[in-house]
Structures are given as C-alpha cells and as structure tokens.
Rosetta silent file (secondary structure, phi, psi, omega in degrees, C-alpha in Angstrom):
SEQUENCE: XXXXXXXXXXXXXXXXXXXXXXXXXXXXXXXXXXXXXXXXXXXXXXXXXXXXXXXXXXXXXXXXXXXXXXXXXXXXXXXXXXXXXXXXXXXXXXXXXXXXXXXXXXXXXXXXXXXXXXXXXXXXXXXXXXXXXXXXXXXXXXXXXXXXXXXXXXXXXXXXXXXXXXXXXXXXXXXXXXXXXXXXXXXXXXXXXXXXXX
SCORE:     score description
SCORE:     0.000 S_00000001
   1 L     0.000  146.226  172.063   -3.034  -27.300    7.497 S_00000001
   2 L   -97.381   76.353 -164.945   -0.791  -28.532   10.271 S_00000001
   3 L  -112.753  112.291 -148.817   -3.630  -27.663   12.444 S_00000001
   4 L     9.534   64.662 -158.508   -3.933  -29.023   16.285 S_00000001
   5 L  -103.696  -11.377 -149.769   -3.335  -32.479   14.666 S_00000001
   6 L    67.364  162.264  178.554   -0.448  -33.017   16.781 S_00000001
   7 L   -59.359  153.635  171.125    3.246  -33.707   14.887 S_00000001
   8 L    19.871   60.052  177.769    2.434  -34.954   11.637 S_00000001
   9 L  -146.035   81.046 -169.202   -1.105  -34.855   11.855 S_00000001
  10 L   -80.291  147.316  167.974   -2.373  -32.448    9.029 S_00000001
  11 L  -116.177 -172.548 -167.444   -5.935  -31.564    9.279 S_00000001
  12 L  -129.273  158.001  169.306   -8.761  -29.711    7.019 S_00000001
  13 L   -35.339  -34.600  168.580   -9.701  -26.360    9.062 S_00000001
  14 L   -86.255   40.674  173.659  -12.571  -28.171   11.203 S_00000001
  15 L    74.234   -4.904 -171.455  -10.312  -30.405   12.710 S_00000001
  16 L  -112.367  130.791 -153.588  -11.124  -33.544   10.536 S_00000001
  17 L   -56.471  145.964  176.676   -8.102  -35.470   10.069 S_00000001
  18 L  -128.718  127.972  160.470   -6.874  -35.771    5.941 S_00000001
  19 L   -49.420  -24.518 -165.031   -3.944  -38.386    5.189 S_00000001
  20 L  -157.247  137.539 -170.168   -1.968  -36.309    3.296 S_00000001
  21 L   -80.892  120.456 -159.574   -1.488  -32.579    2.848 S_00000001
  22 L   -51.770  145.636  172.076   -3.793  -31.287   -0.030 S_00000001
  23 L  -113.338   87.158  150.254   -1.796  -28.780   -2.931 S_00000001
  24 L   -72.383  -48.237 -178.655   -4.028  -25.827   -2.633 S_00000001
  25 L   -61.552  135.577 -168.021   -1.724  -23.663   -2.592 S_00000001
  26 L  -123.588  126.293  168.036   -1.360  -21.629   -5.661 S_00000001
  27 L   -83.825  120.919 -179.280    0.733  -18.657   -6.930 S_00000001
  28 L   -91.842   -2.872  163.261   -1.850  -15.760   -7.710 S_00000001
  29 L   154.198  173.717 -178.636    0.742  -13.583   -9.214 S_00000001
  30 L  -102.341  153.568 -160.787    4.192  -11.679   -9.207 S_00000001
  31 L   -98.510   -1.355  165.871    4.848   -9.339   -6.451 S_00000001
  32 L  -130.281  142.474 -166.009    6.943   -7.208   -8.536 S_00000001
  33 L   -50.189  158.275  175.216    5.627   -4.820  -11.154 S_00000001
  34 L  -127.947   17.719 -178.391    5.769   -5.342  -14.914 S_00000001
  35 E  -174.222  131.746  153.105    4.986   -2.073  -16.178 S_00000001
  36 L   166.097  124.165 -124.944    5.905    1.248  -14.627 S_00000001
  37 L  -142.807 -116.213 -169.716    7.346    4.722  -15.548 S_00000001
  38 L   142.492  145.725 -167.996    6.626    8.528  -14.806 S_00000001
  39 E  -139.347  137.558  164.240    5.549   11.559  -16.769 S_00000001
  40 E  -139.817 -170.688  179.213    6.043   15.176  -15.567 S_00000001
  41 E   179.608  163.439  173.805    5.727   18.876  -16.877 S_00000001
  42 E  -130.506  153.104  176.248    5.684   22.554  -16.495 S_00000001
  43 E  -128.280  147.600  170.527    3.470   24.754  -17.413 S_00000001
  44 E  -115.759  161.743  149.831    3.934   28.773  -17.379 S_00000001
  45 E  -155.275   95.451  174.304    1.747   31.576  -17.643 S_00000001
  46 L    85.865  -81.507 -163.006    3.350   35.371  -17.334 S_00000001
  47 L  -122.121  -11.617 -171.772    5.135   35.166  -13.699 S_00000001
  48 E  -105.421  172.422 -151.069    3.664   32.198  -12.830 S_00000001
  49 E  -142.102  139.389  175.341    5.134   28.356  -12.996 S_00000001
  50 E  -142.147  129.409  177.769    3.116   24.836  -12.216 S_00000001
  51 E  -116.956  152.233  170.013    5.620   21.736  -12.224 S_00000001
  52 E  -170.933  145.819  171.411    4.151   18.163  -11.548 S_00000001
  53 E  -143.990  128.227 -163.195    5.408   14.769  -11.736 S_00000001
  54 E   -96.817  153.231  166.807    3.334   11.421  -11.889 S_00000001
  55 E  -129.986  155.930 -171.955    4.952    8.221  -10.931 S_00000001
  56 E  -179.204  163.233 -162.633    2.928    4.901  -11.724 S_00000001
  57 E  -170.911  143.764  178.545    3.444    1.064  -11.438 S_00000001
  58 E   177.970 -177.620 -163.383    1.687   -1.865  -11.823 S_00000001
  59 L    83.940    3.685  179.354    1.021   -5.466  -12.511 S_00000001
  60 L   -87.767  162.753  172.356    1.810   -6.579   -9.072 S_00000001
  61 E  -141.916  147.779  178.424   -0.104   -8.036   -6.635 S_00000001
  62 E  -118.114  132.862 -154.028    0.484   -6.895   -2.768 S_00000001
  63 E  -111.938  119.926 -174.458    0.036   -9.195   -0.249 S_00000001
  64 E  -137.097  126.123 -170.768   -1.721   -6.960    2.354 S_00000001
  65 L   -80.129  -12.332 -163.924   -0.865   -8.080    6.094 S_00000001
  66 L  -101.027  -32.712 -178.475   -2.767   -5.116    7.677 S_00000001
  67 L   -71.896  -17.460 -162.534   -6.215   -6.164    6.443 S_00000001
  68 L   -98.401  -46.862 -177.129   -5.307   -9.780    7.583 S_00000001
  69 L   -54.932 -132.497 -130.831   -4.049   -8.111   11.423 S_00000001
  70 L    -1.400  -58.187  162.996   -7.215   -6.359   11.182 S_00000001
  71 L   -70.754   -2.203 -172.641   -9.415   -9.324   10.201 S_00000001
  72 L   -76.104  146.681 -170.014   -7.466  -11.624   12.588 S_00000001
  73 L   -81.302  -14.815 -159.038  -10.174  -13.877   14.754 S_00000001
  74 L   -63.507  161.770  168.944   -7.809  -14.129   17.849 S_00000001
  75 L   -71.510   92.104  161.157   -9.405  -12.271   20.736 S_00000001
  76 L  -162.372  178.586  173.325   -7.690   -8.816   20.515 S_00000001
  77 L   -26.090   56.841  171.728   -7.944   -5.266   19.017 S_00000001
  78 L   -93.242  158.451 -170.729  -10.025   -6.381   15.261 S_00000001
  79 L   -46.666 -174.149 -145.888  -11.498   -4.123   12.435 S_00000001
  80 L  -118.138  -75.926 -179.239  -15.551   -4.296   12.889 S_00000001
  81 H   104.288 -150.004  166.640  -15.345   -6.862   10.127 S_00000001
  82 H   -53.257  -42.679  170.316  -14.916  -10.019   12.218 S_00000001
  83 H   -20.281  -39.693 -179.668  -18.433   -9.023   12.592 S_00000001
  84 H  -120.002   32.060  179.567  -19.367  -10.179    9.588 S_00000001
  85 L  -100.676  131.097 -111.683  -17.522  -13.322    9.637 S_00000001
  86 L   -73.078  152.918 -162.992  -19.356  -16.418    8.125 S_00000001
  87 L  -131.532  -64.291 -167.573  -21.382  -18.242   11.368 S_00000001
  88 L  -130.211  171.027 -138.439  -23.572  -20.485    9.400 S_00000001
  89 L   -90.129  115.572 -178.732  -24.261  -22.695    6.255 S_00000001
  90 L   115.661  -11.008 -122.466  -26.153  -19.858    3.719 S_00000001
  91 L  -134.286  112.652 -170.930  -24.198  -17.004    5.461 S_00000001
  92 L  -109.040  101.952 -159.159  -22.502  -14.801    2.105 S_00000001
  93 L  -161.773  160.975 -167.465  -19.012  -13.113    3.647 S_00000001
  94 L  -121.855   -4.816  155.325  -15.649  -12.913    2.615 S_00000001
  95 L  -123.478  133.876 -178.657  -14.225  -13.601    5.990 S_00000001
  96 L   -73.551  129.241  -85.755  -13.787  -16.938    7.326 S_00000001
  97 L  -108.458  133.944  166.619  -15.641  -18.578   10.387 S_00000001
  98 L   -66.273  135.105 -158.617  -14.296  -17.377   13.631 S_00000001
  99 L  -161.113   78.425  172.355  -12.239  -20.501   15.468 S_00000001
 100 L   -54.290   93.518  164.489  -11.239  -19.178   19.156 S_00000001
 101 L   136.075  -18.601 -163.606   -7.743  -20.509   19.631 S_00000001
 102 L   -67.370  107.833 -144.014   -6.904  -20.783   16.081 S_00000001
 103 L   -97.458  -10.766 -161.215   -3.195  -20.869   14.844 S_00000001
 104 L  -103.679  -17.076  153.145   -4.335  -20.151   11.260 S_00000001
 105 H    48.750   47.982 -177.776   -5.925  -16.719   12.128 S_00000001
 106 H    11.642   80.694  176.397   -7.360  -15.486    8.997 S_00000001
 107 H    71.312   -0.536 -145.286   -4.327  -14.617    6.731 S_00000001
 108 L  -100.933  -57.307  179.928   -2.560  -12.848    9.766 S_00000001
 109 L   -77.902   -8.047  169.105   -0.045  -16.108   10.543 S_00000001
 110 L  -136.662  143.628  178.662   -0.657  -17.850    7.198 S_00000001
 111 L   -69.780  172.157 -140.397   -1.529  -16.102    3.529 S_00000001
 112 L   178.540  107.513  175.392   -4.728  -16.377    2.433 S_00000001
 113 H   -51.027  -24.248  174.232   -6.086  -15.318   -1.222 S_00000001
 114 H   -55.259  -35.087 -155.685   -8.498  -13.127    0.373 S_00000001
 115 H   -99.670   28.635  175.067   -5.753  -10.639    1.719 S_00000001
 116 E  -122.930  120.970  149.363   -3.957  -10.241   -2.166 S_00000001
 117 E  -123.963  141.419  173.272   -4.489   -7.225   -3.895 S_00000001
 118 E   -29.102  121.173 -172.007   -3.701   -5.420   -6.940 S_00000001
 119 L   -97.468    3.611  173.650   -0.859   -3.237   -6.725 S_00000001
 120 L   -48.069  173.805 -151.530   -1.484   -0.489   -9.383 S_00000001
 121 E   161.314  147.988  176.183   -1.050    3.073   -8.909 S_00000001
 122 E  -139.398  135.614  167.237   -1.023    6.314  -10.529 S_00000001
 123 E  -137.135  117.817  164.906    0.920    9.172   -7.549 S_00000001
 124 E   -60.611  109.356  178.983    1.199   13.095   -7.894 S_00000001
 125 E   -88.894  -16.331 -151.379    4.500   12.305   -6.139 S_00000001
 126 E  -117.206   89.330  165.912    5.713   16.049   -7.200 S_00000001
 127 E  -135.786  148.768 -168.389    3.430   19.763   -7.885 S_00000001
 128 E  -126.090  132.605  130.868    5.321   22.817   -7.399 S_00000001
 129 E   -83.945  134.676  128.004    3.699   26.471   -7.702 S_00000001
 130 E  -107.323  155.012  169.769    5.682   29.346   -8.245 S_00000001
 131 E  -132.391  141.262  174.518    5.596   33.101   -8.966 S_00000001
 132 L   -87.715  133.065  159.614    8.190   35.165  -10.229 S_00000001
 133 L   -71.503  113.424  164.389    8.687   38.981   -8.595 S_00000001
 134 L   -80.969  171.185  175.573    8.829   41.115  -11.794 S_00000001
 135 L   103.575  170.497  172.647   10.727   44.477  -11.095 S_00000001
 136 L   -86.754  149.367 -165.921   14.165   45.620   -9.824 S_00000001
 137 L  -136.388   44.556 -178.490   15.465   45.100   -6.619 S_00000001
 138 L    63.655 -104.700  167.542   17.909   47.912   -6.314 S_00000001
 139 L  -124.535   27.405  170.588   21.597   48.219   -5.100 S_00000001
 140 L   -73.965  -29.494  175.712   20.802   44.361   -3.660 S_00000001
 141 L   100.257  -22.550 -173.644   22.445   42.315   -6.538 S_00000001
 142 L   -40.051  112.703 -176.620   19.110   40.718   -6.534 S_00000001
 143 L  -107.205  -11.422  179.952   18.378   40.157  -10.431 S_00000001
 144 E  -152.801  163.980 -179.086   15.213   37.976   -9.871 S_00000001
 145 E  -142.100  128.554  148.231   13.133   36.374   -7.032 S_00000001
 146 L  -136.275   86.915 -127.249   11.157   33.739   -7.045 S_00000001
 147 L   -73.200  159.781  177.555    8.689   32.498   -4.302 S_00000001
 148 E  -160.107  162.404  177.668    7.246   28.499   -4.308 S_00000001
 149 E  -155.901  113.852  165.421    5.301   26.243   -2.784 S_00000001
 150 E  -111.957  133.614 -150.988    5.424   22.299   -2.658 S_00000001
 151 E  -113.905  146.212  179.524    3.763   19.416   -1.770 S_00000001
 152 E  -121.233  138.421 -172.409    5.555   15.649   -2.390 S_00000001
 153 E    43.001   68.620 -166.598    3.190   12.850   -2.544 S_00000001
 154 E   -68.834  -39.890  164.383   -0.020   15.168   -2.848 S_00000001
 155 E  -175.670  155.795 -136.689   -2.155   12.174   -3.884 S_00000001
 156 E  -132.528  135.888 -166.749   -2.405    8.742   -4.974 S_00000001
 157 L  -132.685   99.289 -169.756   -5.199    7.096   -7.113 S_00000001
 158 L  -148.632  169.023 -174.829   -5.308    3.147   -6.434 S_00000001
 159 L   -99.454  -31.875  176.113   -7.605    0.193   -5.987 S_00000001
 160 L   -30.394  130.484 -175.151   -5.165   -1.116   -3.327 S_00000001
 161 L  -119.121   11.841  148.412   -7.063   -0.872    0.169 S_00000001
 162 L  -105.232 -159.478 -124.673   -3.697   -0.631    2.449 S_00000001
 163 L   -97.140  -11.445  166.752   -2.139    1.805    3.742 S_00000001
 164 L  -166.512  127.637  169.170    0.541    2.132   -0.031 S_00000001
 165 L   -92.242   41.964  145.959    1.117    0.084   -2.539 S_00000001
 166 L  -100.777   -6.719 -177.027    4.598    1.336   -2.832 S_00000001
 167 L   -99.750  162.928  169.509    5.937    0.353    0.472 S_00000001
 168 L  -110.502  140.883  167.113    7.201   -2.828    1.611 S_00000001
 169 L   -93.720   17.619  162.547    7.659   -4.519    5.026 S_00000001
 170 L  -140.097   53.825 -179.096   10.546   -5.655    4.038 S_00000001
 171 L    27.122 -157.519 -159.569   11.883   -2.703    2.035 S_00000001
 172 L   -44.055  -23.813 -142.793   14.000   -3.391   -1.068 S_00000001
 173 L   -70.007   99.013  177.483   14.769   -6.839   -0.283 S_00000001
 174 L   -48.229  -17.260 -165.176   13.833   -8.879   -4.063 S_00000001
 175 L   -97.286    3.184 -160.976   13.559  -12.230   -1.935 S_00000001
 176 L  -146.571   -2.814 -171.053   10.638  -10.458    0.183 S_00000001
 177 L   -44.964  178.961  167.818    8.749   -8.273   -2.248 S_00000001
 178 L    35.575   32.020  166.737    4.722   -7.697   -2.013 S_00000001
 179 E  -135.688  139.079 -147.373    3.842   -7.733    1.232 S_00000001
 180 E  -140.646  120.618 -169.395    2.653   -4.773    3.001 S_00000001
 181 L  -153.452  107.183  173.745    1.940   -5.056    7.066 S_00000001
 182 L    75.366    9.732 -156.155    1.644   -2.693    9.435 S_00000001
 183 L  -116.987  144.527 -167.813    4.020   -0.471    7.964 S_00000001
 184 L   -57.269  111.490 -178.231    4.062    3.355    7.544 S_00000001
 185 L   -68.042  170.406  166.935    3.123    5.062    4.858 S_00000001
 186 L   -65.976  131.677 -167.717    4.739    8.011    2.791 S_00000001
 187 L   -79.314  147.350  156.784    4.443   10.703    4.465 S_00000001
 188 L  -112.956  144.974 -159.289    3.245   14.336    2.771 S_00000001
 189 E  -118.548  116.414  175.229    5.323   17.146    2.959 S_00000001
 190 E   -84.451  103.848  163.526    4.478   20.568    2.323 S_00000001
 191 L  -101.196  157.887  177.184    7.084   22.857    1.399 S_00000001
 192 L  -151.021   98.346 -160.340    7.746   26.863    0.886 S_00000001
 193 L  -116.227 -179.354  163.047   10.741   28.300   -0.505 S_00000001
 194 L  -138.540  124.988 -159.041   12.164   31.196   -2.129 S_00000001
 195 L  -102.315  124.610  163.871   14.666   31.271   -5.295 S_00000001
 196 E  -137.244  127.111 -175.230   16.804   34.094   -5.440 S_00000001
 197 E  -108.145  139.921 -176.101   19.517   34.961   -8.420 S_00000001
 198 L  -106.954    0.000    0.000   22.566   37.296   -8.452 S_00000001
C-alpha cells in the first residue's frame, strides 16, 4: 500500500517500510454474469388466472461497497461490526484491525476480497392474479370484465448480502460492472387494475 510512507514510500499495513510494491492483488472473478435467462407461466382455473415470471442470473461476483461503508474503521456512522474487528494476535474475525486515521479503511477507499460476493439470483420479478366476472353486463357493450392484482419484484432468493445483486452504482456502464454501493434498490410495486372488453 502507498500507505503514510510519504511519495514513493510503499508500506505493509503496520507502517513497516517494503522496497517494492508486493503483487497481491488478484482477480477473484468476472463481474458480469455467465449464465442467465427467465421462465414464466399462467395458470387458470374456471374464472380465475395466476401469471408469474422468474428472472435469474449468475456467475458474477459483486463487489459490495455498502458492507465496506458499513465496516469502514474511520470514526463515523459504522455497522456494529467494527465491534468485532480483530484487536489481538489469536483474535478469529473477518474484519481487519481498526487503524484511526487510516487511508485504506477496510474496503471502503480500496477493494478488499472480504467485500466480494456472489452475484446469483433467482427474482419473482412478475405474479399477477386475476378473476374474470362471468355474466352479462347489459345494454353497456361490456362483453367481459376482468379485475387484477400485481406485484413487480415480489421477492428475490440470493446469497448476496447487499441491498440487490441486480443493481449497479454505475448502471449499465460495461467498463464499471459489479460494484454495488450505497445505491437503491428495486423498488416493489403493487398494482390493481381492471380489464374491460367491448
């Protein structure tokens, strides 16, 4: 790290000076899926209608920036945690030693393999109910009715522990893929309509 070494004075994390900067770094995987499709269907029975459509994706790895803000050591709003972040020699934790002042901030200003996750998914993004009105509906022109109710992105079954692993913070962009920070998830929407035919 080029860490309060002064210019061109790389250091190891405690501060103890290294001649030359170490190839640690590693690629732990691609950030854009390699398998991923969708399956839907309807099913009826007498007036009534059930539509659903799965979406799914995977083989990715997500980079996830909100667990690293969360987990960052700087003094400010962090997750509980930092709590548990390793103090002494024997000490079995998955967050790294608190360092007040610290430019490297556990994954928030530099990546970190701790903060990559899997990016699989399975999402009801689509289920529809409906019922058809049987009967006539007079001198209305009405020849059928049919009432619904819909929910878009009802729920999402992943290992991923931020907030989606379909969003990006830096939306479509291919040069930017798999990193997910701070950024707002899909929202679900609840719908109610009515179908009417002439």
């Amino acid at each position: 790290y080029m860490h309060l070494g002064g210019p061109n004075a790389w250091t190891f994390l405690d501060g103890t000076p290294t001649t030359s900067v170490s190839s640690q770094q590693q690629i732990l995987g691609n950030t854009l899926p390699t398998w991923y499709g969708g399956f839907n269907n309807t099913l009826k029975y007498k007036g009534f209608d059930l539509g659903v459509n799965f979406t799914f994706s995977g083989g990715n790895y997500i980079y996830n920036g909100s667990k690293a803000g969360l987990r960052d050591q700087r003094v400010w709003n962090n997750s509980v945690e930092v709590l548990n972040s390793w103090k002494q020699a024997g000490d079995v934790t998955d967050i790294p030693k608190a360092v007040y002042g610290d430019n490297i901030s556990n994954g928030s200003s530099f990546l970190i393999s701790e903060n990559v996750e899997k990016g699989d998914f399975l999402r009801l993004q689509t289920a529809t109910l409906g019922y058809r009105i049987p009967g006539s509906f007079g001198k209305t022109g009405i020849t059928s009715m049919r009432v619904y109710v819909q929910v878009n992105n009802a729920f999402i079954l992943t290992k991923y522990t931020g907030v989606d692993p379909e969003i990006s913070t830096n939306g479509d962009s291919n040069l930017g893929s798999g990193i997910e920070r701070n950024t707002i998830p899909q929202g679900r929407q609840f719908t109610a309509g009515l179908n009417l035919s002439f």
